Coordinates of C-alpha atoms in Angstrom, one line a residue:
Chain A
M121 CA 0.1 0.0 -0.1
A122 CA 1.4 3.7 -1.1
K123 CA 2.5 5.5 2.1
Q124 CA 2.0 9.3 3.1
L125 CA 4.0 11.7 5.4
H126 CA 1.4 13.5 7.9
I127 CA 2.7 15.9 9.9
F128 CA 1.1 17.5 12.3
V129 CA 2.3 21.9 12.3
E130 CA 0.8 24.7 13.8
N131 CA -0.8 27.7 12.1
K132 CA 2.2 29.7 12.5
P133 CA 4.5 31.5 10.5
G134 CA 7.6 29.4 9.5
R135 CA 6.0 25.7 10.8
L136 CA 5.8 24.5 7.0
K137 CA 9.7 25.1 6.4
T138 CA 11.8 23.7 9.4
I139 CA 9.7 20.3 7.8
T140 CA 11.0 21.4 4.6
E141 CA 14.2 22.4 5.5
S142 CA 15.0 18.6 7.5
L143 CA 13.8 16.5 4.7
Q144 CA 16.2 18.8 2.6
K145 CA 18.8 18.1 4.8
I146 CA 18.5 14.2 4.2
G147 CA 18.1 14.5 0.8
I148 CA 14.4 13.4 1.1
N149 CA 13.0 14.4 -2.8
I150 CA 8.9 15.5 -2.1
R151 CA 6.9 14.9 -4.8
A152 CA 3.3 16.0 -3.5
F153 CA 2.6 17.7 -1.2
A154 CA -1.0 18.6 0.6
I155 CA -1.6 20.8 3.6
Q156 CA -5.2 19.9 5.2
D157 CA -6.7 23.6 7.6
R158 CA -7.8 22.8 10.5
G159 CA -8.3 26.3 12.2
D160 CA -5.2 26.4 14.4
Y161 CA -3.2 23.6 13.1
G162 CA -3.1 21.6 10.2
L163 CA -1.4 19.0 8.6
M164 CA 0.9 18.7 5.9
K165 CA 0.6 15.9 3.9
L166 CA 3.4 14.6 1.8
I167 CA 4.5 12.2 -0.8
V168 CA 8.5 11.5 -0.6
S169 CA 10.8 9.5 -2.3
D170 CA 11.9 7.7 0.9
P171 CA 8.6 7.8 3.3
R172 CA 10.1 5.4 6.3
Q173 CA 13.2 7.5 6.0
A174 CA 11.2 10.7 6.1
H175 CA 8.9 9.6 8.6
L176 CA 12.2 8.4 11.2
S177 CA 14.5 11.7 10.7
L178 CA 11.4 13.7 11.8
A179 CA 10.0 11.7 14.6
D180 CA 13.3 12.0 15.7
M181 CA 13.3 15.9 15.4
G182 CA 10.2 15.7 17.9
C183 CA 7.6 16.0 15.5
A184 CA 4.5 14.4 15.7
C185 CA 4.1 12.8 12.1
A186 CA 2.7 9.3 11.3
L187 CA 2.9 7.0 7.8
K188 CA -0.9 6.7 6.7
D189 CA -2.1 4.3 4.7
V190 CA -3.3 5.8 0.8
L191 CA -5.0 5.1 -2.3
A192 CA -2.5 6.2 -5.2
V193 CA -4.7 5.5 -8.2
S194 CA -3.2 6.5 -11.9
I195 CA -5.7 8.1 -13.2
P196 CA -5.4 9.3 -17.3
D197 CA -5.2 13.1 -18.0
R198 CA -9.1 12.9 -19.9
P199 CA -12.2 14.7 -19.4
G200 CA -14.3 12.6 -17.0
N201 CA -11.7 10.5 -15.4
L202 CA -11.9 11.9 -12.0
H203 CA -15.5 11.7 -12.0
R204 CA -15.8 7.8 -13.3
L205 CA -13.3 7.3 -10.2
L206 CA -15.1 8.6 -7.3
G207 CA -18.4 7.0 -9.0
A208 CA -17.0 3.6 -8.8
L209 CA -16.2 4.5 -5.2
A210 CA -19.3 5.7 -4.8
D211 CA -21.1 2.9 -5.4
G212 CA -19.4 1.0 -3.4
G213 CA -20.2 2.4 -0.4
I214 CA -16.2 4.0 0.5
N215 CA -16.0 7.1 2.1
I216 CA -13.3 9.2 1.2
I217 CA -11.6 11.8 4.2
D218 CA -9.4 13.5 2.5
A219 CA -7.4 14.0 -1.4
H220 CA -5.2 15.3 -3.8
G221 CA -4.3 14.6 -7.0
F222 CA -1.4 16.0 -9.8
V223 CA -1.0 16.0 -13.3
L224 CA 3.0 14.2 -14.0
Q225 CA 2.4 14.0 -17.5
P226 CA -0.1 16.5 -19.2
N227 CA -3.1 14.8 -21.0
K228 CA -1.4 11.2 -20.2
Q229 CA -1.5 10.6 -16.7
G230 CA -2.4 12.1 -13.5
I231 CA -2.3 10.8 -9.6
C232 CA -4.9 11.2 -7.0
V233 CA -4.2 10.3 -3.6
I234 CA -6.7 8.8 -1.6
E235 CA -7.3 9.1 2.1
I236 CA -10.2 6.2 2.5
E237 CA -11.7 6.1 6.0
N238 CA -11.5 2.4 7.5
L239 CA -8.8 2.1 4.5
A240 CA -7.8 -1.5 5.8
Q241 CA -12.0 -2.7 6.3
T242 CA -12.7 -2.2 2.6
N243 CA -12.4 -3.3 -0.7
A244 CA -11.3 0.2 -2.0
E245 CA -8.5 -1.4 -3.8
Q246 CA -10.3 -4.1 -6.1
V247 CA -13.4 -1.9 -6.4
V248 CA -11.2 1.2 -8.3
R249 CA -8.8 -1.8 -10.1
K250 CA -12.3 -3.0 -11.1
A251 CA -13.4 0.1 -12.4
G252 CA -10.3 0.0 -14.4
F253 CA -7.8 2.0 -13.0
D254 CA -4.2 1.2 -11.9
V255 CA -3.4 1.1 -8.1
L256 CA 0.3 2.3 -7.1
D257 CA 1.8 0.1 -4.8
D258 CA 4.3 2.3 -2.0
D259 CA 7.5 1.8 -4.6
Q260 CA 6.2 2.9 -7.5
L261 CA 5.1 6.3 -5.5
N262 CA 7.9 7.0 -4.1
N263 CA 9.9 6.3 -7.7
L264 CA 7.8 8.3 -10.0
Chain B
M79 CA -29.7 60.2 52.4
E80 CA -31.9 57.6 53.9
I81 CA -30.2 54.8 56.2
R82 CA -33.1 52.2 56.6
Y83 CA -31.7 49.3 59.0
W84 CA -32.1 45.3 59.1
N85 CA -31.3 44.6 62.5
K86 CA -30.7 48.3 64.1
E87 CA -29.8 47.2 67.4
I88 CA -27.0 44.8 66.1
E89 CA -25.9 47.1 62.8
T90 CA -25.3 49.9 64.9
A91 CA -24.5 48.2 68.2
D92 CA -21.5 50.1 69.9
R93 CA -18.4 48.0 68.8
E94 CA -18.2 47.0 72.9
K95 CA -21.0 45.0 72.4
L96 CA -20.1 43.5 69.3
R97 CA -17.2 42.5 71.1
Q98 CA -19.7 40.6 73.9
I99 CA -21.7 39.1 71.0
Q100 CA -18.1 38.0 69.6
L101 CA -17.0 36.2 72.6
Q102 CA -19.9 34.6 73.0
R103 CA -21.0 33.1 70.3
L104 CA -16.7 32.2 69.8
K105 CA -17.4 30.1 72.9
S106 CA -20.2 28.8 71.2
I107 CA -18.5 27.6 68.3
I108 CA -15.7 26.4 70.0
A109 CA -18.3 23.7 71.5
S110 CA -19.1 22.8 67.7
A111 CA -15.9 22.5 66.7
L112 CA -15.1 19.7 69.4
K113 CA -17.1 17.8 68.1
T114 CA -15.9 17.5 64.8
P115 CA -13.1 15.3 63.8
F116 CA -10.5 17.9 62.9
Y117 CA -11.0 20.6 65.4
S118 CA -11.0 17.9 68.3
R119 CA -7.7 17.1 67.6
R120 CA -6.2 20.7 66.5
L121 CA -8.1 23.0 69.0
P122 CA -6.6 20.3 72.4
S123 CA -3.0 20.6 70.9
V124 CA -2.9 24.4 71.5
G125 CA -4.6 23.7 75.3
I126 CA -8.4 24.3 74.7
H127 CA -10.3 21.8 75.9
S128 CA -13.8 23.2 76.3
P129 CA -15.2 26.3 75.3
D130 CA -15.1 27.7 79.1
D131 CA -10.6 28.3 77.9
I132 CA -12.0 31.0 75.8
K133 CA -11.9 33.6 78.1
S134 CA -11.1 37.0 76.1
L135 CA -11.2 37.3 72.4
D136 CA -7.4 37.6 72.5
D137 CA -7.4 33.9 73.3
L138 CA -9.1 33.4 69.5
R139 CA -5.3 33.7 68.4
K140 CA -4.0 31.0 70.4
I141 CA -6.1 29.3 67.5
P142 CA -4.0 28.1 64.8
F143 CA -5.2 29.2 61.2
T144 CA -7.4 26.9 59.5
T145 CA -6.4 26.7 55.6
K146 CA -7.5 25.4 51.9
D147 CA -5.3 22.6 52.1
D148 CA -6.9 21.3 56.0
L149 CA -10.7 21.7 54.3
R150 CA -8.9 19.5 51.5
Q151 CA -7.7 16.7 53.5
N152 CA -10.3 17.0 56.3
Y153 CA -13.2 16.1 53.2
P154 CA -16.0 15.6 52.9
K155 CA -16.6 14.9 56.7
G156 CA -13.7 15.8 59.4
L157 CA -15.2 19.6 60.1
L158 CA -18.9 18.1 60.1
S159 CA -19.9 18.1 63.9
V160 CA -23.4 16.6 63.0
D161 CA -25.1 14.0 61.3
T162 CA -25.7 14.9 58.6
S163 CA -29.8 14.1 58.8
E164 CA -29.0 17.7 61.0
V165 CA -27.4 19.1 57.3
V166 CA -30.3 20.8 55.5
R167 CA -27.6 21.9 52.6
I168 CA -24.1 21.3 51.2
H169 CA -22.2 24.1 48.5
T170 CA -18.8 23.0 47.4
S171 CA -16.3 25.4 45.7
S172 CA -13.2 24.0 43.8
G173 CA -10.0 23.2 45.5
T174 CA -6.6 23.4 44.5
T175 CA -6.2 19.9 43.4
G176 CA -9.2 17.6 42.2
V177 CA -10.9 17.5 45.8
P178 CA -13.4 19.7 46.1
T179 CA -14.1 21.8 49.6
V180 CA -17.0 21.2 51.3
I181 CA -19.7 23.5 53.8
Y182 CA -22.4 21.8 55.7
L183 CA -25.4 23.8 56.5
S184 CA -28.1 23.2 59.0
A185 CA -31.7 24.6 59.3
K186 CA -30.5 26.9 62.0
D187 CA -27.2 27.7 60.0
L188 CA -29.1 28.7 57.1
D189 CA -31.7 30.8 58.6
A190 CA -28.7 32.7 59.9
A191 CA -27.0 33.2 56.7
T192 CA -29.8 34.1 55.4
D193 CA -30.4 37.0 57.6
I194 CA -27.0 38.2 57.3
M195 CA -27.9 38.4 53.6
A196 CA -31.9 39.9 53.8
R197 CA -29.1 42.8 55.8
S198 CA -26.7 43.0 53.3
I199 CA -29.6 43.6 51.1
Y200 CA -31.7 46.0 53.0
A201 CA -28.7 47.9 53.7
T202 CA -28.5 49.0 50.0
G203 CA -31.6 50.5 50.1
T204 CA -33.3 47.9 48.6
D205 CA -36.4 46.7 49.6
K206 CA -39.8 44.4 48.9
T207 CA -41.1 46.4 46.3
D208 CA -37.9 45.5 44.1
I209 CA -37.3 43.0 41.3
L210 CA -33.9 41.4 42.0
Q211 CA -32.8 39.0 38.7
N212 CA -30.1 36.7 40.2
M213 CA -27.4 36.3 37.4
M214 CA -24.6 34.2 39.1
S215 CA -25.1 30.1 38.7
Y216 CA -27.0 28.3 41.1
G217 CA -26.1 25.0 42.1
L218 CA -23.0 24.3 44.5
F219 CA -21.9 27.2 43.9
T220 CA -22.6 29.3 46.9
G221 CA -23.1 32.6 44.6
G222 CA -26.8 32.5 43.2
L223 CA -28.5 30.5 46.1
C224 CA -27.5 31.9 49.1
M225 CA -27.8 35.8 47.6
H226 CA -31.5 33.9 46.4
Y227 CA -32.9 32.6 49.9
G228 CA -32.0 36.4 51.3
A229 CA -33.3 38.5 48.1
E230 CA -37.0 36.3 49.3
R231 CA -36.5 37.2 53.2
V232 CA -36.1 40.7 52.3
G233 CA -39.6 40.0 49.6
L234 CA -38.3 40.9 46.8
M235 CA -39.1 38.9 43.8
V236 CA -36.7 37.1 42.7
I237 CA -36.0 36.2 39.7
P238 CA -33.6 32.8 39.3
A239 CA -32.3 34.3 36.2
A240 CA -28.8 32.2 37.0
G241 CA -25.8 33.0 34.5
G242 CA -25.6 32.8 30.7
N243 CA -27.9 33.3 27.5
T244 CA -27.5 37.2 27.5
K245 CA -30.2 37.2 25.3
R246 CA -32.9 35.5 27.8
Q247 CA -31.6 37.7 30.4
I248 CA -32.0 41.0 28.3
Q249 CA -35.8 40.0 28.0
L250 CA -36.3 38.9 31.6
M251 CA -35.1 42.7 32.8
K252 CA -37.3 44.0 30.1
D253 CA -40.4 41.9 30.8
F254 CA -40.0 41.9 34.6
R255 CA -39.5 45.6 35.2
T256 CA -36.1 44.0 36.9
T257 CA -34.7 46.8 39.0
V258 CA -31.7 45.2 40.5
L259 CA -29.0 42.5 39.5
H260 CA -26.5 40.7 41.0
I261 CA -23.9 39.7 38.8
T262 CA -20.1 40.0 38.1
P263 CA -18.9 42.9 37.2
S264 CA -17.5 41.4 33.4
Y265 CA -20.7 40.0 32.8
L266 CA -22.3 42.9 33.7
L267 CA -20.6 45.4 30.9
H268 CA -20.7 42.1 28.0
V269 CA -24.7 42.9 29.0
H270 CA -24.2 46.2 27.9
S271 CA -22.2 44.9 25.1
K272 CA -25.2 43.0 23.6
L273 CA -28.6 46.0 24.3
A274 CA -27.8 47.2 21.1
E275 CA -27.7 43.4 19.2
Y276 CA -31.2 43.2 20.4
S277 CA -32.5 46.7 19.6
V278 CA -32.5 46.9 23.6
A279 CA -31.8 50.7 25.5
V280 CA -30.8 51.1 28.7
S281 CA -34.0 53.7 29.0
D282 CA -36.5 50.2 28.1
L283 CA -35.0 48.7 31.5
A284 CA -36.3 49.7 34.7
L285 CA -32.6 48.8 36.6
K286 CA -32.1 51.1 39.6
K287 CA -28.5 48.5 41.2
A288 CA -26.5 45.8 40.3
F289 CA -25.1 44.1 43.1
V290 CA -21.3 42.9 41.4
G291 CA -19.2 40.4 43.4
A292 CA -17.7 37.1 43.0
E293 CA -14.3 38.7 40.9
P294 CA -12.2 42.0 42.3
H295 CA -13.3 45.1 40.3
S296 CA -11.5 48.6 40.0
E297 CA -13.1 51.5 41.3
N298 CA -13.0 52.7 38.2
T299 CA -14.7 49.4 36.8
R300 CA -17.9 50.8 39.2
R301 CA -18.3 54.1 38.0
K302 CA -18.3 52.6 34.5
I303 CA -21.2 49.9 35.4
E304 CA -22.4 53.1 37.0
D305 CA -22.4 55.3 34.1
L306 CA -23.2 52.8 31.6
F307 CA -26.4 51.6 32.8
D308 CA -27.3 54.9 35.3
I309 CA -27.4 52.6 38.4
D310 CA -26.2 52.5 41.3
A311 CA -23.8 49.1 41.7
Y312 CA -22.7 47.7 45.6
N313 CA -19.2 45.9 46.0
S314 CA -20.3 42.8 47.6
Y315 CA -17.9 40.4 49.4
G316 CA -18.2 36.8 50.8
L317 CA -16.4 33.1 50.0
S318 CA -18.3 29.8 49.9
E319 CA -15.8 28.4 53.1
M320 CA -18.4 31.3 54.9
N321 CA -21.8 30.8 53.7
G322 CA -21.2 32.7 50.2
P323 CA -21.6 36.9 49.3
G324 CA -22.8 38.6 51.8
V325 CA -19.9 38.1 54.6
A326 CA -19.4 42.5 53.6
F327 CA -21.5 44.7 51.7
E328 CA -21.9 48.1 50.7
C329 CA -24.2 50.2 52.5
V330 CA -25.6 53.3 50.5
Y331 CA -23.1 55.4 50.8
K332 CA -21.2 53.1 48.7
T333 CA -17.4 53.5 50.3
D334 CA -16.2 49.9 50.9
L335 CA -17.5 46.8 52.3
H336 CA -19.4 46.4 55.9
L337 CA -17.9 43.3 57.0
W338 CA -20.5 41.7 59.4
E339 CA -18.9 41.3 62.7
D340 CA -21.6 39.6 64.8
A341 CA -21.5 37.2 62.0
Y342 CA -17.7 36.7 61.8
I343 CA -14.8 37.9 62.9
V344 CA -12.3 39.8 60.9
E345 CA -8.6 39.7 61.2
I346 CA -6.4 41.5 58.7
I347 CA -2.8 39.5 58.7
N348 CA 0.9 39.7 57.4
P349 CA 0.7 36.4 55.2
K350 CA 4.4 35.7 55.2
T351 CA 4.8 36.3 59.3
G352 CA 0.8 35.4 60.7
E353 CA 1.0 38.6 62.9
L354 CA -2.2 41.2 63.3
V355 CA -1.4 44.4 61.2
P356 CA -3.0 47.2 62.3
D357 CA -6.2 48.5 61.1
G358 CA -5.6 50.6 57.5
K359 CA -3.1 48.3 56.8
E360 CA -2.9 45.9 53.4
G361 CA -3.3 42.1 54.6
E362 CA -4.4 39.0 54.5
V363 CA -7.8 38.8 55.6
I364 CA -9.0 35.8 57.8
L365 CA -12.4 35.1 59.0
T366 CA -13.7 33.3 62.1
N367 CA -17.7 32.4 60.7
L368 CA -19.7 33.1 64.0
I369 CA -22.9 31.7 62.9
R370 CA -22.3 28.4 61.2
H371 CA -22.3 24.9 63.6
A372 CA -22.9 22.6 61.5
M373 CA -19.1 23.0 60.0
P374 CA -17.2 25.4 61.9
L375 CA -14.6 27.2 60.6
M376 CA -11.9 29.5 62.6
R377 CA -9.4 31.4 61.2
Y378 CA -9.3 30.4 58.2
R379 CA -7.2 32.1 55.8
T380 CA -8.7 33.5 52.8
R381 CA -6.1 34.2 50.7
D382 CA -7.8 37.3 49.8
L383 CA -5.8 41.0 50.7
A384 CA -7.0 43.7 51.8
F385 CA -7.6 46.4 54.4
L386 CA -10.3 47.5 56.9
H387 CA -10.9 51.3 56.8
K388 CA -10.1 52.7 60.5
E389 CA -12.7 55.8 60.1
S390 CA -16.4 55.2 60.6
C391 CA -19.4 55.7 57.4
P392 CA -22.0 58.4 58.3
C393 CA -24.7 55.4 58.1
K394 CA -23.2 55.0 61.6
R395 CA -22.9 51.5 61.3
T396 CA -20.6 50.4 63.9
H397 CA -19.3 46.8 62.1
R398 CA -15.9 48.1 60.1
R399 CA -15.5 48.8 56.4
L400 CA -13.4 46.2 54.3
S401 CA -11.4 47.6 51.5
R402 CA -12.1 46.4 47.7
I403 CA -10.4 42.6 47.1
L404 CA -6.8 43.9 46.2
G405 CA -5.5 40.8 45.6
R406 CA -4.3 37.2 46.3
T407 CA -1.7 35.8 48.3
D408 CA -1.7 32.2 46.1
D409 CA -2.1 31.5 42.4
M410 CA -6.1 31.5 41.8
L411 CA -7.4 32.9 38.9
I412 CA -10.6 34.1 38.9
I413 CA -12.3 33.9 35.3
N414 CA -15.8 35.2 34.8
G415 CA -16.4 35.2 38.4
V416 CA -15.4 31.6 38.8
N417 CA -12.2 30.6 40.9
I418 CA -10.0 27.9 39.1
F419 CA -6.9 27.1 40.8
P420 CA -3.3 26.6 38.0
S421 CA -2.8 22.9 39.8
Q422 CA -6.3 21.8 39.1
I423 CA -5.5 22.5 35.0
E424 CA -2.3 20.7 35.5
E425 CA -3.6 17.8 37.5
V426 CA -6.7 17.2 34.4
I427 CA -3.5 17.9 31.8
M428 CA -1.2 14.9 33.3
K429 CA -3.6 12.4 33.6
I430 CA -4.3 12.5 29.6
P431 CA -1.7 10.5 28.1
E432 CA -1.9 11.9 24.6
V433 CA -0.3 15.3 25.5
G434 CA 3.2 15.9 27.0
T435 CA 3.4 17.2 30.1
N436 CA 4.5 21.0 29.1
Y437 CA 1.7 22.8 29.7
Q438 CA 0.6 27.5 29.5
I439 CA -2.6 28.3 31.3
C440 CA -3.2 31.7 29.1
V441 CA -6.3 34.5 30.0
E442 CA -7.2 37.0 28.8
K443 CA -10.4 39.6 27.9
Q444 CA -12.4 39.0 24.7
G445 CA -15.0 42.1 24.8
A446 CA -15.9 42.5 29.0
L447 CA -15.9 38.4 29.4
D448 CA -12.5 36.3 30.6
R449 CA -11.3 33.8 28.1
L450 CA -9.4 30.4 29.4
I451 CA -6.9 29.2 26.5
V452 CA -5.1 26.2 27.8
K453 CA -2.5 25.4 26.2
V454 CA -0.8 21.7 25.7
E455 CA 1.6 19.8 23.8
L456 CA 0.5 17.0 21.6
Y457 CA 2.9 14.0 22.5
S458 CA 4.1 12.7 19.3
K459 CA 4.0 9.0 19.8
I460 CA 0.4 9.1 19.9
F461 CA -0.2 11.0 16.8
M462 CA -1.4 8.5 14.2
G463 CA -1.6 11.2 11.4
E464 CA -5.3 11.8 11.4
A465 CA -7.2 15.1 12.0
K466 CA -10.2 13.4 13.6
Q467 CA -8.1 12.4 16.5
I468 CA -6.5 15.9 17.2
D469 CA -9.7 17.3 17.1
N470 CA -11.3 14.5 19.5
L471 CA -8.5 14.9 21.9
K472 CA -9.1 18.6 21.7
A473 CA -12.5 18.1 22.6
K474 CA -11.5 15.2 25.2
I475 CA -9.3 17.7 27.3
A476 CA -11.8 20.6 27.2
D477 CA -14.2 18.1 28.1
E478 CA -12.2 16.9 31.5
L479 CA -11.3 20.6 32.2
K480 CA -14.9 21.0 32.4
A481 CA -15.4 18.8 35.1
S482 CA -12.6 20.3 37.2
I483 CA -13.5 23.7 37.1
T484 CA -17.2 23.6 36.0
L485 CA -15.9 26.3 32.8
K486 CA -14.6 24.9 29.3
P487 CA -11.2 26.5 28.3
A488 CA -10.2 26.5 24.7
V489 CA -8.0 24.1 24.1
E490 CA -5.1 24.8 21.7
L491 CA -2.9 21.7 21.2
H492 CA 0.9 22.2 20.2
E493 CA 3.5 20.7 18.3
P494 CA 5.9 18.8 20.7
G495 CA 8.8 21.1 22.1
V496 CA 7.2 24.8 21.8
L497 CA 6.2 25.9 25.1
P498 CA 7.8 27.4 26.6
V499 CA 9.8 25.2 29.9
F500 CA 9.2 26.5 33.2
E501 CA 11.0 25.8 36.0
G502 CA 8.8 27.4 38.3
K503 CA 4.6 26.9 38.5
A504 CA 3.4 30.7 38.4
V505 CA 5.1 31.5 35.5
R506 CA 3.2 29.0 33.1
V507 CA 0.4 31.4 33.8
V508 CA 0.3 34.3 31.2
D509 CA -2.8 36.4 32.6
S510 CA -3.3 39.2 30.2
R511 CA -5.9 41.0 31.6
P512 CA -5.4 44.4 32.1
K513 CA -4.7 45.6 35.8
L514 CA -7.4 46.6 38.1

């Protein structure tokens, strides 16, 4: 399963920078990121070249962070495909907590990173594959 | 100015007569105290075995001080002198840690306390034609119920509105032509800030007076209240350990608070040495309750700082006047009239495994009201990566704090290691409210 690094950050100037700074120091490449705003704090969500190494390094600094299993779906970059993916998940009764996406190759491939409620207890991966999408594993996502 | 007395003989008794009453009542309290587990150990240790060992009021000083810690350690029944079948009411207040302090009142005690409360109300020129909206919280806190009973005894129409719900409060004031409020000064100022929102003008109301208490305030705050509402505001002083409000109250001259010396013996001491200080000098207020037998309490260290006036009052009452409360000798915080010890907050936080041991307590003004913010650090190892976990944790901390301190703080979760680390306890509290 693909891993996303979640980091608890206060909503204050300079907090995000300390995270990116420490990842830069150990040569971690950030492939994609999103920030979930929760008022006085936020969650920074990173797709990185080496999630385990990044996690260990931030945890050593005393950061509150965690690796989360996410569904990383490869989607052809064409109109209507996100709608099709969401439709399949909705039909399967699968609830999305948060998601972000990015285009990898314009007009060819995009990636959608989805946090699913109780992922381990769902058949989300099968549902997505059945709908005709590729699901990326940890290595595939990290080595995009 | 018209001066009215609830009990003229007592209120204007000469000092010698007052001292006689105090001595006689003190002996009687000693008799009750000797029936309690706590004082039956403590009094003989200083040579007091019976009321006859008290020959003069000076003998009071043989009795060691009783502290909040004594009350806590002897919770719940160590200071009870009678069987609970003789008790008709209890009240509690916050202790310095999770253990509250409790007071017990017999029917006779309650009657005496109510009479003192009635005397206080009447001294402000309030009478049975008045309508009191009691905006202090009811329940375990003495401020609501004790005022309520005193006002009923004077014959006022009482609206037991309790605290909160400003819109309804203003509606009640309008509909029932409320003439007197019992309220904390900060809440009264907040009410004023809300009048326009509900399209109510001060002139739409029938307010004449306010009894303001439960939190320290300055003469400037009183004037501001009086100007904004065009009323007279009377300062009141009390603490639950001494039966609540009405220990001392202002008369129509509003020049500080007559402390009812037939009901309480007041001493002002140097809090460091325990030595008495002369009238006019600031010190810690020490009170001996002369009217409560079910739970005697003698030489109680209130931790409140104040002084006694030397001069007499034009109202001819002989009971000395206590100044406004000038501060505390401990770290107790008074937040919207609720007494809170930082140690209570600490105790709750330390029991929650998901947060670190470093914390900060911030108190600030938001409009006229106080706002309590408890800042804690997330314990990094428990974080599972979900916002829901953080939000649930914040709600859990707020709920557990509310269960302990009775008001719900705003909880801020911080990253591990960002809150300042302090050696001492006091600096964990940042009180940015303007000084009195």
